[in-house]
Amino acid sequence: MPLLLVPGMLARSSSSRILPSAATAAVTRAWLTSPPLTPCSSAPEAASEPRRSPPVSPSRHFGDWRSPLSHRALIRSSAAVTEQFERRFATIATKNSYESILTSLSKPGGGGEFGKYYSLPALNDPRIDRLPYSIRILLESAIRNCDEFQVTGKDVEKIIDWENTAPKQVEVPFKPARVLLQDFTGVPAVVDLACMRDAMNKLGSDSNKINPLVPVDLVIDHSVQVDVARSENAVQANMELEFERNKERFGFLKWGSKAFKNMLVVPPGSGIVHQVNLEYLGRVVFNNGGLLYPDSVVGTDSHTTMIDGLGVAGWGVGGIEAEAAMLGQPMSMVLPGVVGFNLSGKLKEGVTATDLVLTVTQILRKHGVVGKFVEFYGPGMSQLSLADRATIANMSPEYGATMGFFPVDHVTLQYLRLTGRSDETVAMIESYLRANKMFVDYSQPQTERVYSSYLELNLVDVEPCISGPKRPHDRVSVKEMKADWHSCLDNKVGFKGFAVPKESQSKVVDFSFHGTPAQIKHGDVVIAAITSCTNTSNPSVMLGAALVAKKASELGLEVKPWIKTSLAPGSGVVTKYLEKSGLQKYLNQLGFHIVGYGCTTCIGNSGDIDESVAAAISENDIVAAAVLSGNRNFEGRVHPLTRANYLASPPLVVAYALAGTVDIDFETEPIGIGKDGKKVYFRDIWPSNEEIANVVQSSVLPDMFKATYTAITEGNPMWNQLSVPTSKLYSWDPASTYIHEPPYFKGMTMSPPGPHSVKDAYCLLNFGDSITTDHISPAGNIQKDSPAAKYLVERGVERKDFNSYGSRRGNDEIMARGTFANIRIVNKLLKGEVGPHTVHIPSGEKLSVFDAATRYKSQGHDTIILAGAEYGSGSSRDWAAKGPMLLGVKAVIAKSFERIHRSNLVGMGIVPLCFKAGEDAETLGLTGHERFTIDLPSSVNEIKPGQDITVKTDTGKSFTCTVRFDTEVELAYFNNGGILPYVIRNLIKADS
């Protein structure tokens, strides 16, 4: 058979790449099975019709051509035929199938051109005008990367026809423009890359192939413990403490920035990853060697979605999925539905962006947006600053959407200028987006766009509110807070209940605080934190909080000394405008000193509560409260001793700190007594919208952003003094308790292990609904009696140096021991008992989860997990999948999964299964004491995405579940034992 060169395929040159193994396999299959081919030169052209696919697409000639993303062709082809074809066609490479729509973009005024871009209008397809803006970004990416191997013309057509294809749950590839890492996930990501290099080296391949192929921005932001608060030297003290504790971790990341190409590391102390992304890293439009395209990003923190407020499509993924994207692997995703959210009106006096986002979160949770995009539009958009939009976008994980997207408009451009982007850059961004139908001009008539469903909110209807005490979408109006609190004390234990007996609800506990008599009762605030993530991107709420502090201080109000107060800005810019306004001193007077620029209380880095307060709480079973301006308040996350945790705007954090309790009606009860002896009410300290707007206008200046981010690029003395090795392969230290070589690739061979069934497995844990990744893999303090603590003590680590699980994510030994170590976890095998233990079924012993799992593994037994709805909600924590895999968990059977966690499970080779609608462990009469057999087909060829299988138990019960391999590429991952072994095998095959 003669060699046939299809358009889009070129002989190998210095600028081309060898055809990937998966792609050659797909061509092999088509070559062997297709009928005789028509010469490409005679392929028909539809000259008179709008072009909806490339002029000549290989799919027209290769019959049943499938995207290599599906990898079905690779799986079904025999190894011998594939190898024969690879030898014969090793020089075939690809080029883009849409080069005909590559268009020049001229600068305004005729001053040359910015570059070239793939023009959506040049497709002459009216369907594009009706697409949501968020889908247009997916479309442009597919067109720009369309090589007919990793991304095909059929994929492009699916996206163009989104209105019809999205309801069918079709699979499409997506290649983000860049990857964003923060250090809690960045460390394990770099560990995995280092391990992959070692594995390739041991398999005799060029280990230098392991390098990020797309830009990687890594921000070290989890660098604040808030162990020093209420003091002027808090920032320096925390930085010194963190470098003392984490010098090895920081050094490892610095090594990674030099060992791997295309990786930028932002040093510790610079700011929270999401705010740095918004103010500095976000490109909005890339100009890469003269090629223009929209910025898009996937990040290893679920709140990567904050960047959507800037019109940059971004969302959180698991670390393992991000690593594959870094190495050039397209992300396989189900083409999402898009919820259109129409905003109108204007926020009332005294209502903040935080109140708005908590309202939006509740609305969207109720509507159901898991796995979907949410796109905001409407006349109310003009009333929302960029910071307001970013606050809403940041909370996407809390309302369950993949992202909450705000298309670029004039407000976006104003923000870019404010944050120091050059006039030429802003002009390029505006020109490109207008030319490519990605810019919204609300001064012009709007083309009607189609959405999967529609919601609307009049901003005037938003009321001041907080959320809690245990979930971010449990919104409570401030005026109803007192009544809601008392109902929580009454209610049975649950998301809105503590089951405190009536006779105990009003008890008051006396204790001594450093020699001074003090009292504490249910609902008293012991932590009040303005945290770095959601709200400190927003000058209005930050300066609003400072104005509350000013009014309160001038009236003589104070915060009780045992309340742990802290202020952790998202970036140094916040410090600059607080100082410029002259308001920082008032925050200081109330104890809200700046403690650092990174993740703090929201992630559990709240530090210790004073011993006398802690004893009063624990010895008297007090339901103490924390109030924070973060976005997560799951049980056990903020602090082990704060059972009630409420999310609030920064001004409300200050107000509740002053009140000292959440058991208060701000409308009728005074916050405190002023220096004149008169009662001071909430209304006396709350600033007007006009006051806030005036101070924002005069205090937030572009030069602040330029100065802050110039300093970031220069690093800081402690970072710059870190000495790191220059070797490309990392020298693992077996004695290290921070960086350890994990066992993911030990014994790896070039042949995939194939699918595995689960035989006679024991149930390790039996859960109810809403088990979060914080329950599965906590990021906070390492408890003194935990298996992780025992491991550290055995290696000579003192308790004061335990640090957090988050800081030790580079050590698999600790993280495996920390899996399911959340102190608030509820396991049905223990009949409602709270804590990180389980029952070892064969012996009936109560053991720590780690010890039970270790015993099962040593005896050769598989284990599974039973769960309810929304299993794995919360942070996009890859260790919530890695940990169970290391414990020997083979499958999770749940009512439903959170999007990112389900894909993480697949990426680690764990089978996610869903009960059928209306069924769960309880309705099926499962106790968790059964043994479970999951018979998967022995050949991956026989497994299909979303197929039903039967689960059998040793008690004679059987039930049907849906296997949640959602795409065919996930089947390929499963066949390889996980995503990382899959990537290694493909890299080696492509190089052979």
mmCIF file of N, CA, C and O in Angstrom, residues 947-986:
data_model
loop_
_atom_site.group_PDB
_atom_site.id
_atom_site.type_symbol
_atom_site.label_atom_id
_atom_site.label_comp_id
_atom_site.label_asym_id
_atom_site.label_seq_id
_atom_site.Cartn_x
_atom_site.Cartn_y
_atom_site.Cartn_z
ATOM 1 N N GLN A 947 -20.959 2.483 31.909
ATOM 2 C CA GLN A 947 -21.739 1.247 31.828
ATOM 3 C C GLN A 947 -22.128 0.749 33.213
ATOM 4 O O GLN A 947 -21.544 1.130 34.226
ATOM 5 N N ASP A 948 -23.135 -0.089 33.262
ATOM 6 C CA ASP A 948 -23.593 -0.675 34.515
ATOM 7 C C ASP A 948 -22.879 -1.998 34.767
ATOM 8 O O ASP A 948 -22.627 -2.775 33.831
ATOM 9 N N ILE A 949 -22.561 -2.252 36.026
ATOM 10 C CA ILE A 949 -21.978 -3.538 36.427
ATOM 11 C C ILE A 949 -22.662 -3.992 37.713
ATOM 12 O O ILE A 949 -23.321 -3.209 38.390
ATOM 13 N N THR A 950 -22.475 -5.238 38.051
ATOM 14 C CA THR A 950 -23.099 -5.810 39.245
ATOM 15 C C THR A 950 -22.075 -5.948 40.359
ATOM 16 O O THR A 950 -20.959 -6.418 40.138
ATOM 17 N N VAL A 951 -22.476 -5.526 41.548
ATOM 18 C CA VAL A 951 -21.666 -5.716 42.748
ATOM 19 C C VAL A 951 -22.328 -6.804 43.588
ATOM 20 O O VAL A 951 -23.533 -6.741 43.853
ATOM 21 N N LYS A 952 -21.545 -7.805 43.975
ATOM 22 C CA LYS A 952 -22.069 -8.923 44.761
ATOM 23 C C LYS A 952 -21.459 -8.910 46.154
ATOM 24 O O LYS A 952 -20.318 -8.470 46.350
ATOM 25 N N THR A 953 -22.225 -9.384 47.121
ATOM 26 C CA THR A 953 -21.714 -9.494 48.484
ATOM 27 C C THR A 953 -21.744 -10.942 48.941
ATOM 28 O O THR A 953 -22.450 -11.780 48.367
ATOM 29 N N ASP A 954 -20.982 -11.227 49.990
ATOM 30 C CA ASP A 954 -20.924 -12.594 50.498
ATOM 31 C C ASP A 954 -22.193 -12.981 51.250
ATOM 32 O O ASP A 954 -22.369 -14.136 51.626
ATOM 33 N N THR A 955 -23.086 -12.007 51.460
ATOM 34 C CA THR A 955 -24.358 -12.304 52.137
ATOM 35 C C THR A 955 -25.461 -12.661 51.152
ATOM 36 O O THR A 955 -26.608 -12.866 51.551
ATOM 37 N N GLY A 956 -25.115 -12.692 49.866
ATOM 38 C CA GLY A 956 -26.095 -13.055 48.856
ATOM 39 C C GLY A 956 -26.762 -11.859 48.194
ATOM 40 O O GLY A 956 -27.496 -12.016 47.217
ATOM 41 N N LYS A 957 -26.525 -10.677 48.698
ATOM 42 C CA LYS A 957 -27.106 -9.488 48.077
ATOM 43 C C LYS A 957 -26.278 -9.068 46.880
ATOM 44 O O LYS A 957 -25.046 -9.211 46.856
ATOM 45 N N SER A 958 -26.963 -8.559 45.885
ATOM 46 C CA SER A 958 -26.262 -7.972 44.738
ATOM 47 C C SER A 958 -27.030 -6.736 44.302
ATOM 48 O O SER A 958 -28.236 -6.628 44.513
ATOM 49 N N PHE A 959 -26.314 -5.795 43.697
ATOM 50 C CA PHE A 959 -26.946 -4.561 43.243
ATOM 51 C C PHE A 959 -26.174 -4.015 42.052
ATOM 52 O O PHE A 959 -25.008 -4.371 41.825
ATOM 53 N N THR A 960 -26.837 -3.170 41.303
ATOM 54 C CA THR A 960 -26.244 -2.618 40.086
ATOM 55 C C THR A 960 -25.693 -1.225 40.351
ATOM 56 O O THR A 960 -26.328 -0.403 41.017
ATOM 57 N N CYS A 961 -24.506 -0.968 39.840
ATOM 58 C CA CYS A 961 -23.870 0.349 39.941
ATOM 59 C C CYS A 961 -23.431 0.811 38.561
ATOM 60 O O CYS A 961 -23.235 -0.004 37.643
ATOM 61 N N THR A 962 -23.256 2.117 38.424
ATOM 62 C CA THR A 962 -22.692 2.700 37.207
ATOM 63 C C THR A 962 -21.212 2.961 37.425
ATOM 64 O O THR A 962 -20.826 3.598 38.401
ATOM 65 N N VAL A 963 -20.390 2.448 36.513
ATOM 66 C CA VAL A 963 -18.947 2.693 36.592
ATOM 67 C C VAL A 963 -18.682 4.107 36.086
ATOM 68 O O VAL A 963 -18.989 4.421 34.936
ATOM 69 N N ARG A 964 -18.105 4.966 36.927
ATOM 70 C CA ARG A 964 -17.910 6.352 36.558
ATOM 71 C C ARG A 964 -16.566 6.602 35.882
ATOM 72 O O ARG A 964 -15.814 7.493 36.257
ATOM 73 N N PHE A 965 -16.253 5.777 34.873
ATOM 74 C CA PHE A 965 -15.255 6.168 33.897
ATOM 75 C C PHE A 965 -16.043 6.961 32.862
ATOM 76 O O PHE A 965 -16.783 6.390 32.064
ATOM 77 N N ASP A 966 -15.916 8.282 32.860
ATOM 78 C CA ASP A 966 -16.813 9.114 32.069
ATOM 79 C C ASP A 966 -16.369 9.288 30.619
ATOM 80 O O ASP A 966 -17.164 9.678 29.772
ATOM 81 N N THR A 967 -15.103 9.055 30.358
ATOM 82 C CA THR A 967 -14.594 9.195 28.992
ATOM 83 C C THR A 967 -13.698 8.010 28.675
ATOM 84 O O THR A 967 -13.215 7.307 29.571
ATOM 85 N N GLU A 968 -13.457 7.835 27.402
ATOM 86 C CA GLU A 968 -12.632 6.696 27.008
ATOM 87 C C GLU A 968 -11.176 6.886 27.392
ATOM 88 O O GLU A 968 -10.454 5.917 27.621
ATOM 89 N N VAL A 969 -10.743 8.126 27.467
ATOM 90 C CA VAL A 969 -9.360 8.336 27.892
ATOM 91 C C VAL A 969 -9.183 7.894 29.344
ATOM 92 O O VAL A 969 -8.128 7.396 29.737
ATOM 93 N N GLU A 970 -10.239 8.026 30.165
ATOM 94 C CA GLU A 970 -10.140 7.556 31.542
ATOM 95 C C GLU A 970 -10.001 6.036 31.595
ATOM 96 O O GLU A 970 -9.352 5.491 32.494
ATOM 97 N N LEU A 971 -10.582 5.349 30.627
ATOM 98 C CA LEU A 971 -10.385 3.901 30.545
ATOM 99 C C LEU A 971 -8.922 3.572 30.252
ATOM 100 O O LEU A 971 -8.370 2.591 30.768
ATOM 101 N N ALA A 972 -8.297 4.404 29.413
ATOM 102 C CA ALA A 972 -6.878 4.194 29.124
ATOM 103 C C ALA A 972 -6.039 4.408 30.377
ATOM 104 O O ALA A 972 -5.082 3.674 30.637
ATOM 105 N N TYR A 973 -6.379 5.419 31.183
ATOM 106 C CA TYR A 973 -5.674 5.638 32.440
ATOM 107 C C TYR A 973 -5.823 4.415 33.343
ATOM 108 O O TYR A 973 -4.857 3.948 33.947
ATOM 109 N N PHE A 974 -7.053 3.931 33.460
ATOM 110 C CA PHE A 974 -7.318 2.774 34.310
ATOM 111 C C PHE A 974 -6.545 1.551 33.824
ATOM 112 O O PHE A 974 -5.983 0.791 34.625
ATOM 113 N N ASN A 975 -6.499 1.359 32.526
ATOM 114 C CA ASN A 975 -5.767 0.243 31.931
ATOM 115 C C ASN A 975 -4.286 0.306 32.278
ATOM 116 O O ASN A 975 -3.621 -0.723 32.407
ATOM 117 N N ASN A 976 -3.769 1.537 32.453
ATOM 118 C CA ASN A 976 -2.342 1.724 32.744
ATOM 119 C C ASN A 976 -2.037 1.785 34.235
ATOM 120 O O ASN A 976 -0.895 1.986 34.619
ATOM 121 N N GLY A 977 -3.061 1.666 35.059
ATOM 122 C CA GLY A 977 -2.835 1.776 36.489
ATOM 123 C C GLY A 977 -2.779 3.198 36.984
ATOM 124 O O GLY A 977 -2.350 3.454 38.113
ATOM 125 N N GLY A 978 -3.198 4.142 36.156
ATOM 126 C CA GLY A 978 -3.191 5.552 36.555
ATOM 127 C C GLY A 978 -2.676 6.438 35.447
ATOM 128 O O GLY A 978 -2.093 5.978 34.456
ATOM 129 N N ILE A 979 -2.873 7.728 35.639
ATOM 130 C CA ILE A 979 -2.551 8.687 34.583
ATOM 131 C C ILE A 979 -1.042 8.864 34.401
ATOM 132 O O ILE A 979 -0.555 9.013 33.274
ATOM 133 N N LEU A 980 -0.277 8.817 35.492
ATOM 134 C CA LEU A 980 1.154 9.076 35.370
ATOM 135 C C LEU A 980 1.892 7.923 34.689
ATOM 136 O O LEU A 980 2.730 8.168 33.806
ATOM 137 N N PRO A 981 1.621 6.660 35.043
ATOM 138 C CA PRO A 981 2.234 5.573 34.262
ATOM 139 C C PRO A 981 1.844 5.627 32.793
ATOM 140 O O PRO A 981 2.646 5.312 31.916
ATOM 141 N N TYR A 982 0.604 6.040 32.521
ATOM 142 C CA TYR A 982 0.151 6.173 31.138
ATOM 143 C C TYR A 982 1.009 7.191 30.386
ATOM 144 O O TYR A 982 1.453 6.942 29.256
ATOM 145 N N VAL A 983 1.256 8.350 31.006
ATOM 146 C CA VAL A 983 2.041 9.392 30.351
ATOM 147 C C VAL A 983 3.462 8.900 30.094
ATOM 148 O O VAL A 983 4.021 9.108 29.010
ATOM 149 N N ILE A 984 4.068 8.235 31.087
ATOM 150 C CA ILE A 984 5.439 7.732 30.914
ATOM 151 C C ILE A 984 5.510 6.761 29.752
ATOM 152 O O ILE A 984 6.398 6.841 28.887
ATOM 153 N N ARG A 985 4.577 5.821 29.697
ATOM 154 C CA ARG A 985 4.606 4.824 28.614
ATOM 155 C C ARG A 985 4.466 5.494 27.256
ATOM 156 O O ARG A 985 5.150 5.118 26.291
ATOM 157 N N ASN A 986 3.594 6.487 27.158
ATOM 158 C CA ASN A 986 3.412 7.166 25.873
ATOM 159 C C ASN A 986 4.633 7.969 25.477
ATOM 160 O O ASN A 986 5.007 8.020 24.303
#
